[in-house]
Structures are given as C-alpha cells and as structure tokens.
CSV table of C-alpha atoms and ligand atoms in Angstrom, one decimal:
chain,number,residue,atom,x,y,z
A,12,UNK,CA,-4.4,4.4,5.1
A,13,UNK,CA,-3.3,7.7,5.2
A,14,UNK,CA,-0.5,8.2,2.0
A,15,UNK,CA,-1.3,11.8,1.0
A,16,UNK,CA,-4.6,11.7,2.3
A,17,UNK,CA,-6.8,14.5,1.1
A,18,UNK,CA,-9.0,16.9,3.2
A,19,UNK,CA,-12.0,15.7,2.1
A,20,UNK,CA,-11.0,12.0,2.8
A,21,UNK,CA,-10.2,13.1,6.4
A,22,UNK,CA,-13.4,15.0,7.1
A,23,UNK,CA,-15.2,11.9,5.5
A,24,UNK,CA,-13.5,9.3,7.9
A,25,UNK,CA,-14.1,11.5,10.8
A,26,UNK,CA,-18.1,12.0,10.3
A,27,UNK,CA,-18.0,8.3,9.5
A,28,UNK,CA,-16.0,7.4,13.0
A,29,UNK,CA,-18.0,9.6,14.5
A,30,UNK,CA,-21.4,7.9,13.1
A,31,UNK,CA,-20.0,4.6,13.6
A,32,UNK,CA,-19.3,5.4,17.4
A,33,UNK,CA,-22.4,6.1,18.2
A,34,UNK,CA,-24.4,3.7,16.5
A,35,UNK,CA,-22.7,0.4,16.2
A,36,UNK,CA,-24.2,-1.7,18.6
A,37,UNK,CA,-22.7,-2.7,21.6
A,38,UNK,CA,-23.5,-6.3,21.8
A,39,UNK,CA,-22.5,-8.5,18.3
A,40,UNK,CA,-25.8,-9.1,16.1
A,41,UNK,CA,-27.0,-13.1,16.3
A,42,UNK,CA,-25.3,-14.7,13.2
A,43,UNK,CA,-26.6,-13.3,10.0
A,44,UNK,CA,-26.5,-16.9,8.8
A,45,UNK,CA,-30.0,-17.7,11.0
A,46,UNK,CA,-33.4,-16.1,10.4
A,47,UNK,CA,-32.9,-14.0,14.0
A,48,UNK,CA,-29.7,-12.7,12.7
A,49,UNK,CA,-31.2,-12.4,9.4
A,50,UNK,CA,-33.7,-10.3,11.0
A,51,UNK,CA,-31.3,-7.8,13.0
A,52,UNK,CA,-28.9,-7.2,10.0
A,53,UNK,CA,-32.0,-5.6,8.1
A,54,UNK,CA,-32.6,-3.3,10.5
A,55,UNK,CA,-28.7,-2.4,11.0
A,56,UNK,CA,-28.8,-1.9,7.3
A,57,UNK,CA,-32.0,0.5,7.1
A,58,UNK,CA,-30.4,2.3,10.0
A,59,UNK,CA,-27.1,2.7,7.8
A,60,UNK,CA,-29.0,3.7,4.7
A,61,UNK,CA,-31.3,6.0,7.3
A,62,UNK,CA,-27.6,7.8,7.5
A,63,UNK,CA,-26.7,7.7,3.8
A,64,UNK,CA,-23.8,5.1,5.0
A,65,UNK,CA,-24.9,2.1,3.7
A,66,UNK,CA,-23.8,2.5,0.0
A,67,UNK,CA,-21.4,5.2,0.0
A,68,UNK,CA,-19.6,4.9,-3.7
A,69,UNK,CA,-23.6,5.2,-5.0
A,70,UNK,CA,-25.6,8.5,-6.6
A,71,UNK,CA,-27.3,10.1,-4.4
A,72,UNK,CA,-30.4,9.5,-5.8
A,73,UNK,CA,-29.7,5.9,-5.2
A,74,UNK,CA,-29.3,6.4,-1.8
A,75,UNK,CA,-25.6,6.8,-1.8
A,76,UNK,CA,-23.2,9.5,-0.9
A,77,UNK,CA,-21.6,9.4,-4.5
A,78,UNK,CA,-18.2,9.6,-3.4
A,79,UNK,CA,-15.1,7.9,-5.1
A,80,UNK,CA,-13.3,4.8,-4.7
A,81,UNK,CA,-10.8,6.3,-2.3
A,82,UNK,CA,-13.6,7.5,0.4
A,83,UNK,CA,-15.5,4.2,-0.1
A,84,UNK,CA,-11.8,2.5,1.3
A,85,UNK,CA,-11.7,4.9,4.3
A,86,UNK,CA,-15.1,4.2,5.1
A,87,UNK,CA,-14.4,0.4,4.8
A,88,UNK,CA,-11.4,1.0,7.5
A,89,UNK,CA,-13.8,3.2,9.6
A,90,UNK,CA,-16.6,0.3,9.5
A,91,UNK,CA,-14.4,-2.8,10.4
A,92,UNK,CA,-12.3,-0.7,13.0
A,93,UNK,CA,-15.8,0.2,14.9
A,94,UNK,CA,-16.3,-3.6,14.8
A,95,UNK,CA,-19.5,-2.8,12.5
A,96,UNK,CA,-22.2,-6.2,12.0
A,97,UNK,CA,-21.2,-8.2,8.6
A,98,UNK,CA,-23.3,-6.5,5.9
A,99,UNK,CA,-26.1,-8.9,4.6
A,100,UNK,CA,-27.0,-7.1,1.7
A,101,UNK,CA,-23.4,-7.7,0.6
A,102,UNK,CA,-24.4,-9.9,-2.4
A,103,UNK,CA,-26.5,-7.1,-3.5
A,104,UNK,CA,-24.5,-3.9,-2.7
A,105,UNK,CA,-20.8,-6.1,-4.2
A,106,UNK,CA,-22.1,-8.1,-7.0
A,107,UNK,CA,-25.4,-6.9,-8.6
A,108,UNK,CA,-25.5,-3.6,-8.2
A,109,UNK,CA,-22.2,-2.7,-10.0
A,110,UNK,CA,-23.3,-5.2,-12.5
A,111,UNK,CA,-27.3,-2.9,-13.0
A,112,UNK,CA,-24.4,0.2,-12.7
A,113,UNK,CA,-22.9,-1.3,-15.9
A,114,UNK,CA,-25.8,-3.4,-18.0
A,115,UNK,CA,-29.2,-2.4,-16.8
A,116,UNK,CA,-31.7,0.1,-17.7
A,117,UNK,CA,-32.6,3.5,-16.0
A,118,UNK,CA,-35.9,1.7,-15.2
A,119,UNK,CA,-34.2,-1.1,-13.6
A,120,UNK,CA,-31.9,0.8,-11.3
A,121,UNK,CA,-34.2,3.1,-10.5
A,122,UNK,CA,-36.6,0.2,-9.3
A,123,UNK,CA,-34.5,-2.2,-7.9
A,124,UNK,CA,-31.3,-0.3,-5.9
A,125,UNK,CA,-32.7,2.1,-3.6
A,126,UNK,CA,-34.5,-1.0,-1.5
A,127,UNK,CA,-31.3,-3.2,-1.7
A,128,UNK,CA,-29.5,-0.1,0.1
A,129,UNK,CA,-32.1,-0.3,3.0
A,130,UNK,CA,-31.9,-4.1,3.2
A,131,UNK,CA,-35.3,-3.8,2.2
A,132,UNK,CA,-34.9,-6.1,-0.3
A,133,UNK,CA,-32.0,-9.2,0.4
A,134,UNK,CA,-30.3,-10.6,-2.8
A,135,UNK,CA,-29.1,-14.0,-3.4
A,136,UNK,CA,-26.4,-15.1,-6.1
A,137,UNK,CA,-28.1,-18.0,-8.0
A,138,UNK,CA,-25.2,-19.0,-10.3
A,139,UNK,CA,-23.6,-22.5,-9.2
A,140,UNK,CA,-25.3,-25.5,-10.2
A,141,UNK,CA,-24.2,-28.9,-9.3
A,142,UNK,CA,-22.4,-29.6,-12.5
A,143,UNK,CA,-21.7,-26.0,-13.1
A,144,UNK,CA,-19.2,-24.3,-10.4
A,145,UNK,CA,-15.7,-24.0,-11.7
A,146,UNK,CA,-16.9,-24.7,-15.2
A,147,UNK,CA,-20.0,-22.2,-14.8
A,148,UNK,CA,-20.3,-21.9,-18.8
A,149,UNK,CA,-21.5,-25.8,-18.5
A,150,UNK,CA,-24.7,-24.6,-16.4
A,151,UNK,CA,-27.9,-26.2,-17.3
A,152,UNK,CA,-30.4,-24.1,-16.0
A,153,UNK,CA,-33.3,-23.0,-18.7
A,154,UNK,CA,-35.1,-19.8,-19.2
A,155,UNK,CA,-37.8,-20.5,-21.7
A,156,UNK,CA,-40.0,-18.1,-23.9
A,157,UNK,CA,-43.1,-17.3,-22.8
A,158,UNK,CA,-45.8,-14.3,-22.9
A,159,UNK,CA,-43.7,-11.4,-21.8
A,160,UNK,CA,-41.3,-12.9,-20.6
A,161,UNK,CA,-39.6,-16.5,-19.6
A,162,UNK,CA,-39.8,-19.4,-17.6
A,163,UNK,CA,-37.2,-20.5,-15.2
A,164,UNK,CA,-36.3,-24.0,-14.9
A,165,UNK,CA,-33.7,-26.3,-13.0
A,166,UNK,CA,-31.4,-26.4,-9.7
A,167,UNK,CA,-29.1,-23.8,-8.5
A,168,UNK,CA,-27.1,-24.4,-5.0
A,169,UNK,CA,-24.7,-23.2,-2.8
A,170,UNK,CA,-26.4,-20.1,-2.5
A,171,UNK,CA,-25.2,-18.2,0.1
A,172,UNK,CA,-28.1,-16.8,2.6
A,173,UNK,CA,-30.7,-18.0,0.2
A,174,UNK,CA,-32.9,-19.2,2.8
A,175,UNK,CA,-33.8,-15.8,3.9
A,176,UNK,CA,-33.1,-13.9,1.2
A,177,UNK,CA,-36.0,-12.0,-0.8
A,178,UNK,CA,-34.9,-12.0,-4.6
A,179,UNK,CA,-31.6,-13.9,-6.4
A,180,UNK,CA,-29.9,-12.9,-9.7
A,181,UNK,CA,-28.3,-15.8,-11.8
A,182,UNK,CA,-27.5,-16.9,-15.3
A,183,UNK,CA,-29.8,-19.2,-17.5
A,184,UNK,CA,-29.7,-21.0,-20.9
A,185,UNK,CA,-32.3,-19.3,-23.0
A,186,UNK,CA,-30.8,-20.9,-26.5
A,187,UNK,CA,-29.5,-24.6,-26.2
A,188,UNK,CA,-29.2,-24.5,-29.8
A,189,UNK,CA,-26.0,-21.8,-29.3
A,190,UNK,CA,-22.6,-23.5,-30.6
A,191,UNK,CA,-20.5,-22.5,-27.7
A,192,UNK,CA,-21.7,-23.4,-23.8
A,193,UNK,CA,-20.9,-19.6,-22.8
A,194,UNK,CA,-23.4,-18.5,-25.7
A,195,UNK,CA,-27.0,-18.2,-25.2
A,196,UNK,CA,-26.9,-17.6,-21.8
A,197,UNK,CA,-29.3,-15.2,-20.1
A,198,UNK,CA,-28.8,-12.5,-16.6
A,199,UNK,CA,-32.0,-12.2,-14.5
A,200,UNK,CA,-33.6,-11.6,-11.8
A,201,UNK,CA,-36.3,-13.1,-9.8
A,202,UNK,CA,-38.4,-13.4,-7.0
A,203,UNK,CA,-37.4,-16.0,-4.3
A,204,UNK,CA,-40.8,-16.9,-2.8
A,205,UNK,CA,-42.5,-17.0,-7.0
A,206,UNK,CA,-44.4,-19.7,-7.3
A,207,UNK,CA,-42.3,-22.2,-8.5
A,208,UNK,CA,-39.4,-21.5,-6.1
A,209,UNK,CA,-38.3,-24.8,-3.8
A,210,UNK,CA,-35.6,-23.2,-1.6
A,211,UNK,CA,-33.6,-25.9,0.7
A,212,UNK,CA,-31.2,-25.1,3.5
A,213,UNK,CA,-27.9,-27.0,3.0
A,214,UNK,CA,-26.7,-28.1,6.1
A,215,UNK,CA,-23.3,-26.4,7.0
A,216,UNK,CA,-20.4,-27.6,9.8
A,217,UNK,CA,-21.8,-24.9,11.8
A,218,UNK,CA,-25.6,-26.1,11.6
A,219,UNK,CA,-26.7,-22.5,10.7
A,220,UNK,CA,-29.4,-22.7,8.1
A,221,UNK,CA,-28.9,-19.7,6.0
A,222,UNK,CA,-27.0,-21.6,3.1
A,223,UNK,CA,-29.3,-23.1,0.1
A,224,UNK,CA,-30.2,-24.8,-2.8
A,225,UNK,CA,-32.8,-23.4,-5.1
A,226,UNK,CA,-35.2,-25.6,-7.5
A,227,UNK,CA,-36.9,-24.1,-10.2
A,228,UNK,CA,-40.5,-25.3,-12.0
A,229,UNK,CA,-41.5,-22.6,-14.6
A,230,UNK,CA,-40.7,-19.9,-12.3
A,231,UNK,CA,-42.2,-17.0,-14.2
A,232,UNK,CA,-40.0,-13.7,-15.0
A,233,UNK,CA,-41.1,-10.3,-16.6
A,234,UNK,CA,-38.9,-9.4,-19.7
A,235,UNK,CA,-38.2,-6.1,-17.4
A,236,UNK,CA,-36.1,-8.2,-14.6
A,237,UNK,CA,-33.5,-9.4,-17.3
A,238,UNK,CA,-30.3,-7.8,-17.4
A,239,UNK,CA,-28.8,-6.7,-21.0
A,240,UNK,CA,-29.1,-8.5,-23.9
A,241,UNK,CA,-30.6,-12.0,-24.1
A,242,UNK,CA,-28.2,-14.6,-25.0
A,243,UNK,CA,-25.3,-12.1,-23.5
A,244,UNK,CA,-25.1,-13.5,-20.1
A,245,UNK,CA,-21.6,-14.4,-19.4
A,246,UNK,CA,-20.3,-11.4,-20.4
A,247,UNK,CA,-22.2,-9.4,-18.2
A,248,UNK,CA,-21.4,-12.1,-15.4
A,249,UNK,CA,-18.0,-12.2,-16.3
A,250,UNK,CA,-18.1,-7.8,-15.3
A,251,UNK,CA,-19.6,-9.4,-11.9
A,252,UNK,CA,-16.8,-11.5,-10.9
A,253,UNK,CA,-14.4,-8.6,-11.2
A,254,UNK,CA,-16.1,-7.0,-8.4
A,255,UNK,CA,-16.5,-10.5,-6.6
A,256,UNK,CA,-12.9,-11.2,-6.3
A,257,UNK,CA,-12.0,-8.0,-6.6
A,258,UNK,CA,-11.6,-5.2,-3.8
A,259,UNK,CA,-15.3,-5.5,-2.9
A,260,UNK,CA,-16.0,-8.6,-1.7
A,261,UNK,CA,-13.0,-8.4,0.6
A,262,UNK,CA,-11.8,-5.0,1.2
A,263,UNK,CA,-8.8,-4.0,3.2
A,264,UNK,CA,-10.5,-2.5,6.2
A,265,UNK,CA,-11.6,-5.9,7.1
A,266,UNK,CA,-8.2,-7.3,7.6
A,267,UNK,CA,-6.4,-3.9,9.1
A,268,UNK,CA,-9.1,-4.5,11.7
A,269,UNK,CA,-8.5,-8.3,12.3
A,270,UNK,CA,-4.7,-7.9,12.3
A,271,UNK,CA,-5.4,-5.3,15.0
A,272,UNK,CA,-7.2,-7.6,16.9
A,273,UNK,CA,-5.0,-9.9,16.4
A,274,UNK,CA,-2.5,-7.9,17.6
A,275,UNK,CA,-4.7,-7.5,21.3
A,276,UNK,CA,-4.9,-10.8,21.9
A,277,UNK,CA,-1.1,-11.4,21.7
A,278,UNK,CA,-0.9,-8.7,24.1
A,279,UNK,CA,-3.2,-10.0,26.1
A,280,UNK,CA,-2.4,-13.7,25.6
A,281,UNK,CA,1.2,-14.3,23.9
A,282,UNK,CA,4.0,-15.6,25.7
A,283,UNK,CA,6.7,-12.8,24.8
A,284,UNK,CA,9.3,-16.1,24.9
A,285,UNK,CA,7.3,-17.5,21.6
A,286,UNK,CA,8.7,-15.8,19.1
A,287,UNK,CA,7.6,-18.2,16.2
A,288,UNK,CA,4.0,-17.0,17.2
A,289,UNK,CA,4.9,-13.9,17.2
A,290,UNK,CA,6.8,-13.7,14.1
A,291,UNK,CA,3.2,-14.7,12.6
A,292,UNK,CA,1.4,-12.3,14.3
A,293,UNK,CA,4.2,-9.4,12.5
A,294,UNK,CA,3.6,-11.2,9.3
A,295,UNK,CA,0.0,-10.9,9.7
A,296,UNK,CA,-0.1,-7.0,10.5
A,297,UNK,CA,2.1,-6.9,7.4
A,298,UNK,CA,-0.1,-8.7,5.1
A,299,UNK,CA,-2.8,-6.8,5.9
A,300,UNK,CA,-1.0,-3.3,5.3
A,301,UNK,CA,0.5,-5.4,1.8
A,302,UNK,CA,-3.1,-5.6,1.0
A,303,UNK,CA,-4.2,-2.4,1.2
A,304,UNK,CA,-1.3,-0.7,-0.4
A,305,UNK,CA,-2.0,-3.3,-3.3
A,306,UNK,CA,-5.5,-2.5,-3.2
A,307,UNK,CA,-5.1,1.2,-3.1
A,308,UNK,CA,-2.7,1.0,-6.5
A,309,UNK,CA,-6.0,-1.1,-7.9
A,310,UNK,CA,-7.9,1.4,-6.8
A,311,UNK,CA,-5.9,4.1,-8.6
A,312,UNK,CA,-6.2,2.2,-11.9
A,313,UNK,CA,-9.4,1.8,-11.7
A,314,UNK,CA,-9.9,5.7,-10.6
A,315,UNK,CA,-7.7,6.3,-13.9
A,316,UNK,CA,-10.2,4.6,-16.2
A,317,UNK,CA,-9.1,0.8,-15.7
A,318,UNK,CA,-12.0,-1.8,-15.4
A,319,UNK,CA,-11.4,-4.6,-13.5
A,320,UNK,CA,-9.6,-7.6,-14.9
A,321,UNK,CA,-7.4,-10.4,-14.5
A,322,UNK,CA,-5.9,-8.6,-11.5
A,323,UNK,CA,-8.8,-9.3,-9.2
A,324,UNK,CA,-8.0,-12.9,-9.1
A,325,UNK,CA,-4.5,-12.1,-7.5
A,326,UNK,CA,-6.4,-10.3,-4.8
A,327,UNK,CA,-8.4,-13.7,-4.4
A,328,UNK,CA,-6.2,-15.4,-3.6
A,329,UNK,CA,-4.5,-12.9,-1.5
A,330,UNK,CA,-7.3,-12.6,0.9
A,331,UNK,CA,-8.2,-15.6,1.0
A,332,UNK,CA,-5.4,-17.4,2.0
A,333,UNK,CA,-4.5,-14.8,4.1
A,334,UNK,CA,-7.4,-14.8,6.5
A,335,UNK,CA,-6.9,-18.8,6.9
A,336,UNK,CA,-3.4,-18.1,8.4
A,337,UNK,CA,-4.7,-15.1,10.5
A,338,UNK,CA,-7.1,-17.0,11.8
A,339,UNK,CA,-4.7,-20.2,12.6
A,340,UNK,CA,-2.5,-17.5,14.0
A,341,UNK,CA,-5.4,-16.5,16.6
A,342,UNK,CA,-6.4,-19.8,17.4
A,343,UNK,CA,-2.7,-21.0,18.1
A,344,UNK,CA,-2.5,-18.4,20.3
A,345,UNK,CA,-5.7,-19.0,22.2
A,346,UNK,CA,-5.0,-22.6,22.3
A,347,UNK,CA,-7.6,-25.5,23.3
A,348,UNK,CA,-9.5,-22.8,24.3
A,349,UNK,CA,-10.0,-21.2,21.0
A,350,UNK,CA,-11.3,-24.4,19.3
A,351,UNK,CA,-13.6,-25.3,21.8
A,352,UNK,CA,-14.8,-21.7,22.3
A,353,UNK,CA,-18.1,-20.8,20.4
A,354,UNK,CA,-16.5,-16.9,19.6
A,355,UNK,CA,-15.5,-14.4,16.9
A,356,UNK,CA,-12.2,-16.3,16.5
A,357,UNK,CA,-13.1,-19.9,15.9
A,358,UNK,CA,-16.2,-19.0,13.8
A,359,UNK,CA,-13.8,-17.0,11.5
A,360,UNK,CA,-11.7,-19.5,10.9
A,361,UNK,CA,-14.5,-21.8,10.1
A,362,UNK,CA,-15.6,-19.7,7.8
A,363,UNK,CA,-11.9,-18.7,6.3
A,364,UNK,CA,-11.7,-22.6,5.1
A,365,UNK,CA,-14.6,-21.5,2.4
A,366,UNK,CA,-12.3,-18.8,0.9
A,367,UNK,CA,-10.6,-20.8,-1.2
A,368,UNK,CA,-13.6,-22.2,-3.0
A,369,UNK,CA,-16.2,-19.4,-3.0
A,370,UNK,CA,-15.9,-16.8,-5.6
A,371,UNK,CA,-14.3,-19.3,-8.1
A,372,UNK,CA,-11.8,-21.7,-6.4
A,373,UNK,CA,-8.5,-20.6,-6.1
A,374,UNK,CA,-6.9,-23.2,-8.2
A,375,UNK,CA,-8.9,-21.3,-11.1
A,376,UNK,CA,-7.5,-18.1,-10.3
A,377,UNK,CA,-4.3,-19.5,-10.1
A,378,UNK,CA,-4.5,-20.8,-14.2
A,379,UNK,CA,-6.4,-17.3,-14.6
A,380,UNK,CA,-2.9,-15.4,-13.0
A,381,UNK,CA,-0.9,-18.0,-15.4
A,382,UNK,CA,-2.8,-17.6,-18.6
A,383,UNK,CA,-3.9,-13.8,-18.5
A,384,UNK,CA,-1.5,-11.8,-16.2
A,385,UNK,CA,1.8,-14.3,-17.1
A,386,UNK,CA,0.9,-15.2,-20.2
A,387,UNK,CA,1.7,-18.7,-19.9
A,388,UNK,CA,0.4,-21.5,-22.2
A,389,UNK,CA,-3.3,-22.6,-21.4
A,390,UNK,CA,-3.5,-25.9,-19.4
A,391,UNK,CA,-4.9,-29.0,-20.4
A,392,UNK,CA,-8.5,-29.1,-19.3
B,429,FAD,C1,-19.2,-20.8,1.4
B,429,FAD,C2,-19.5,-20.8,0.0
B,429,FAD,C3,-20.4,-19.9,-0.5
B,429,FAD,C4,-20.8,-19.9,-1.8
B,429,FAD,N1,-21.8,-19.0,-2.2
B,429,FAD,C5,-22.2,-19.0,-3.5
B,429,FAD,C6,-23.3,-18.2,-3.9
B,429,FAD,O1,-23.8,-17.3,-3.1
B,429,FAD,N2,-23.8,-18.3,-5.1
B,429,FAD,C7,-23.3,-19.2,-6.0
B,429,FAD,O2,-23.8,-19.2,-7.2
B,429,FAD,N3,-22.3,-20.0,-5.7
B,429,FAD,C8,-21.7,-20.0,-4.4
B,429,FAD,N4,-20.7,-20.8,-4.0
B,429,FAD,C9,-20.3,-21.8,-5.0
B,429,FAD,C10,-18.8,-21.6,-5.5
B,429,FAD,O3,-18.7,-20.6,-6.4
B,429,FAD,C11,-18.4,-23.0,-6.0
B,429,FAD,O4,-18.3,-23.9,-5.0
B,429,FAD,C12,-17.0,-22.9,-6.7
B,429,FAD,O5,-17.1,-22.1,-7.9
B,429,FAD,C13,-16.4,-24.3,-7.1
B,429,FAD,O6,-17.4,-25.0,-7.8
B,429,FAD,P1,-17.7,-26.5,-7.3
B,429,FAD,O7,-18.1,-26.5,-5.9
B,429,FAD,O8,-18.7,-27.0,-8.3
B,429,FAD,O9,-16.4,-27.3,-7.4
B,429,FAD,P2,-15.7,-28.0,-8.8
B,429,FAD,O10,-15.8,-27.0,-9.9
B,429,FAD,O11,-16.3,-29.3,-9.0
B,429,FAD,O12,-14.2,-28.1,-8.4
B,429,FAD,C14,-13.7,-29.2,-7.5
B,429,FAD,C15,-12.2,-29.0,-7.4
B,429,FAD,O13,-11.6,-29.2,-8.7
B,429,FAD,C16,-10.8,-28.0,-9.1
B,429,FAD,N5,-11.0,-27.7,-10.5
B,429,FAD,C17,-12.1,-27.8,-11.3
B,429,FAD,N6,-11.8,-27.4,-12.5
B,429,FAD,C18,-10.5,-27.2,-12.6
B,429,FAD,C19,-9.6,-26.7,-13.7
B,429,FAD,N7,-10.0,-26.5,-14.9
B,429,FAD,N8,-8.3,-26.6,-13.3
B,429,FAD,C20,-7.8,-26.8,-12.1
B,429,FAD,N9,-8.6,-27.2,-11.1
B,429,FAD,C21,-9.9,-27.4,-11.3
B,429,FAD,C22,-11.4,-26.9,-8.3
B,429,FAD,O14,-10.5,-25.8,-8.2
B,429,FAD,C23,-11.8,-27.6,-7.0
B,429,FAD,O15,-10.6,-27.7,-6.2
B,429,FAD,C24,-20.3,-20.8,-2.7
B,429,FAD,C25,-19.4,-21.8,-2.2
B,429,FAD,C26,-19.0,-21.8,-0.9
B,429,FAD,C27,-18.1,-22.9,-0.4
C-alpha cells in the first residue's frame, strides 16, 4: 500500500525487506501441518522473534516492536512478498494474545506471551465441540471446582495443529445451573500433554496429521491460567473472533502476494487469446487491492478508537471466498497439471475449500452482516 505513506512506514518496510531478503529461506519449509514441518516453523519463528519481527504490533517488553496497525500491514505485505513460511504460532499471535492484551492479568501476559513470540510455546484453539461449532454457546465441555483451581472435562475437535501443539485455550461450562447456554461459561488455558489430555489426529484429504481432536478426563488447571471472570467466557471469546475473522487471521499482504503470483504464472503460462482467463486473473489482482483498501479503512477505525465488530465478518467472507476463486483461477490456468501436481498451487486450493467453514461458517456471517450491519429481522433458527 502506499496512500500517503509516512516516513516511518517506509523506513519500516525497508529494514523489514531488507531482513526478509536475507533470511527467508530459500527452499519452502516441509508442511507445517506434519511434526518435521512442525519442527522447522519453530525455529523460523525463534529466528523472527531473535530479530524482533515476529510480533511486530506487541510492547517491547513482550518481544514486539510496538508499532501501530499501519506498520504491522506493511510488514504483513513485506512478509508474503518475500514468500515468508506460514506462521505456526498464528493461533497464538491472532487469537489469544489480543484476547490476554484485552482480559488477562499483568501476571498472565507477562508469563505466557514472550514464549508464544519465539514459537517456544505452540497454541491450539480448543473451542469446537461436535455439537457445538456454529452454535458454540451449546458447548458441553465442563470445568469443575476443585482445590485451586478446576477440572477439565469432555471433547473438543477440529483443532487446528493440535497434534503438535504445546498448550490450547478454549471455553468451558463451569455453571450448568446458568439460565442462558452463553452464561456460565469459562476462558482457560491449559497444558496439552496434562495428564488427562487424549489428543487424536483427524485424518484430513491431504493425509497430514497435524489436525485434532482433544479428550479431556479431569485435566487439572491452576486458577492463574483462567482468563477474566469466571462464568464470563463468551464475552471474552466473542473479543477473539473479531480478531479471527477480522484483518488478522487473513491480512492483505497474503493476497497482494498470491495475486502477484498469480499474475507470473499467466505470464508464464496464459494463452494471450483466453481472455476469459484472463479477465479472472484482472479480477483477482483487483480483489486483492479491494481488500486491502477495505482493510486499511478498518484499520483506520480501529486506529481512531473503534473495536472490532460486526464488520469483521464481511472481511470473512471476503477472503475467503476470494482465495477459492484465486486459486481455481491458478489451477485453470495450470491445467491437468495443476491438479495432479503435489505444489504451492493445488495445496492452496485444498486448503481455500476450508475457508468457508473455519472461523465460523460463512453462512453465519452472512445472518451476522443481515442482522447487525443491515439491520434486518433475525432469522428463524
Ligand atoms: C480447516 C478447519 C480448521 C478449524 N480449526 C479450528 C480450531 O483450530 N479450533 C476450533 O475450535 N475449531 C476449528 N474449526 C471448527 C470450525 O470453527 C467449525 O467447523 C465451524 O464453526 C462450523 O461448525 P460445525 O463444523 O460444527 O458445523 P455446523 O455448525 O454443524 O454447521 C453445518 C452447516 O449448517 C450451517 N448452519 C448451522 N447453523 C446455522 C444457522 N443458524 N443459520 C444458517 N446456517 C447454519 C453452517 O453454516 C454449515 O454450513 C476448524 C474447522 C475447519 C474446517
């Protein structure tokens, strides 16, 4: 992006491009979805966090750089452009730590965010349950009452890189008794390999093992790993799903750089008589400068005072069914070859297929857009 962009933004991108150019590693990282990959994405992420680059937007006692929304967007376009590895600590860095940044103690943050910056420490998000994904409030899950603190019980799944992951944050009934399913829940964390903790690999289309279900038998937590209030659990989860659907989760840089690629390959590949094909290749380059513009006027909002909101489900469902048709778009143009191929393109589009459902399906964004932003009657449920 470069409307009106300051000094200090410039100099930023330029120390990051310049970091990123040296250090980004030449050959792709093994999936982060397998323990190998698992393995080599820590060590990227110490090595970014070795450089202060890891968590930009944080204090610097944290680990961060503590620069605003705006430079945490031009580093974002600097990573993806350098064709940087996927972040594994993204769970962590997107979802709970802006959640500790809002709820949780000095104590808390102070213990738990400097070692998810160096990928020291993986996090999980242990919300869904089987009959608890769109209608999360209906979760079943217990935390129980017990000497200094509570005991975990029940089945979490789809938890995305759980199987190697160190520690998981989630949501838990701590009082059945409450009159409404959204009361008397509770947000904690806790320790993946506790005693207690069953975690099983989900198989996936792809066959990589990283994706899991979680079963809990009186997993003991410490009253000091519970986030806020007890009993005020979905409102604190409800601040995490901002971020989750929001910019963070998918950020602009990301697509800039695959509409750019994009781009190559038609130069590389198209046939300059197809101009269907290359119609969608214009509309992709557009849709990904669309995005950022409409991210950047979030952004400003949110630089202005605004939290989060309703908002963050249009971006949703943006970027997610944008990168379906980007990715169609490359594999179009690739041809047989694209499908058959085990690379960057046909793994992406694999993967674009889950973007719909994962961060709350975008059928429920689309009644969230109705209701909140429109401010159409509520639907029959
Ligand atoms: C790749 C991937 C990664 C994921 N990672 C995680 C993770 O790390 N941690 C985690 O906790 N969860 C994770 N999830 C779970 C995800 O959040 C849920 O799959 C999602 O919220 C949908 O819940 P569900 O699968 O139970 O489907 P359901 O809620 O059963 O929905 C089934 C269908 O019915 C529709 N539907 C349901 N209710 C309504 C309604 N009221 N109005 C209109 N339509 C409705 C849905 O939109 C959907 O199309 C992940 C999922 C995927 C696919």
């Amino acid at each position: 992006m470069d409307l009106h962009e300051s000094a200090s933004i410039r100099d930023f991108r330029a120390e990051a491009r310049e970091w990123l150019r040296a250090h980004v590693p030449a050959e792709p990282l093994p999936s982060l979805e397998t323990g190998e990959g698992f393995a080599a994405h820590r060590k990227w992420e110490a090595e970014l966090a070795a450089a202060r680059w890891s968590v930009v937007s944080w204090p610097e006692e944290y680990g961060g750089r503590g620069v605003d929304i705006f430079h945490w967007l031009a580093f974002e376009e600097e990573y993806w452009a350098a064709g940087a590895p996927g972040r594994v600590s993204q769970n962590g860095i997107n979802l709970l730590a802006p959640t500790l940044f809002d709820h949780a103690t000095e104590e808390q943050r102070a213990r738990v965010l400097p070692s998810m910056a160096t990928g020291e420490v993986v996090w999980a998000q242990a919300w869904s349950e089987p009959e608890a994904g769109s209608d999360l409030a209906s979760l079943k899950s217990r935390a129980v009452r017990t000497d200094g603190g509570w005991l975990l019980s029940g089945q979490k799944t789809w938890s995305s890189r759980a199987a190697f992951a160190d520690r998981a944050f989630g949501i838990f009934r701590t009082d059945p008794e409450a009159p409404k399913p959204h009361q008397g829940l509770t947000y904690l964390m806790f320790d993946l390999r506790a005693p207690g903790v069953t975690v099983r690999p989900i198989g996936r289309l792809d066959g990589k093992p990283a994706f899991a279900e979680l079963f809990l038998d009186r997993v003991f937590v410490p009253d000091a790993d519970v986030i806020g209030e007890p009993g005020q659990g979905w409102r604190i989860a409800m601040s995490t799903t901002g971020n989750e659907r929001g910019l963070m989760l998918r950020s602009p840089g990301r697509f800039l750089a695959a509409a750019d690629r994009l781009v190559r390959l038609w130069h590389e590949q198209g046939d300059p008589g197809d101009t269907a094909l290359r119609d969608r290749v214009a509309d992709a380059v557009i849709g990904a400068r669309a995005y950022e513009l409409f991210t950047a006027a979030g952004a400003a909002r949110f630089a202005g005072g605004a939290t989060i909101g309703a908002e963050s489900s249009l971006n949703k469902v943006f970027w997610s069914e944008f990168d379906i048709a980007l990715h169609e778009t490359a594999l179009d143009l690739l041809g047989p070859d694209g499908e058959l191929a085990d690379g960057e393109w046909a793994e992406g589009h694999v993967f674009s297929l889950a973007g719909p459902i994962y961060a709350g399906t975008n059928e429920i964004q689309r009644d969230i857009i109705a209701e909140r932003l429109l401010g159409l009657p509520k639907g029959r449920r």
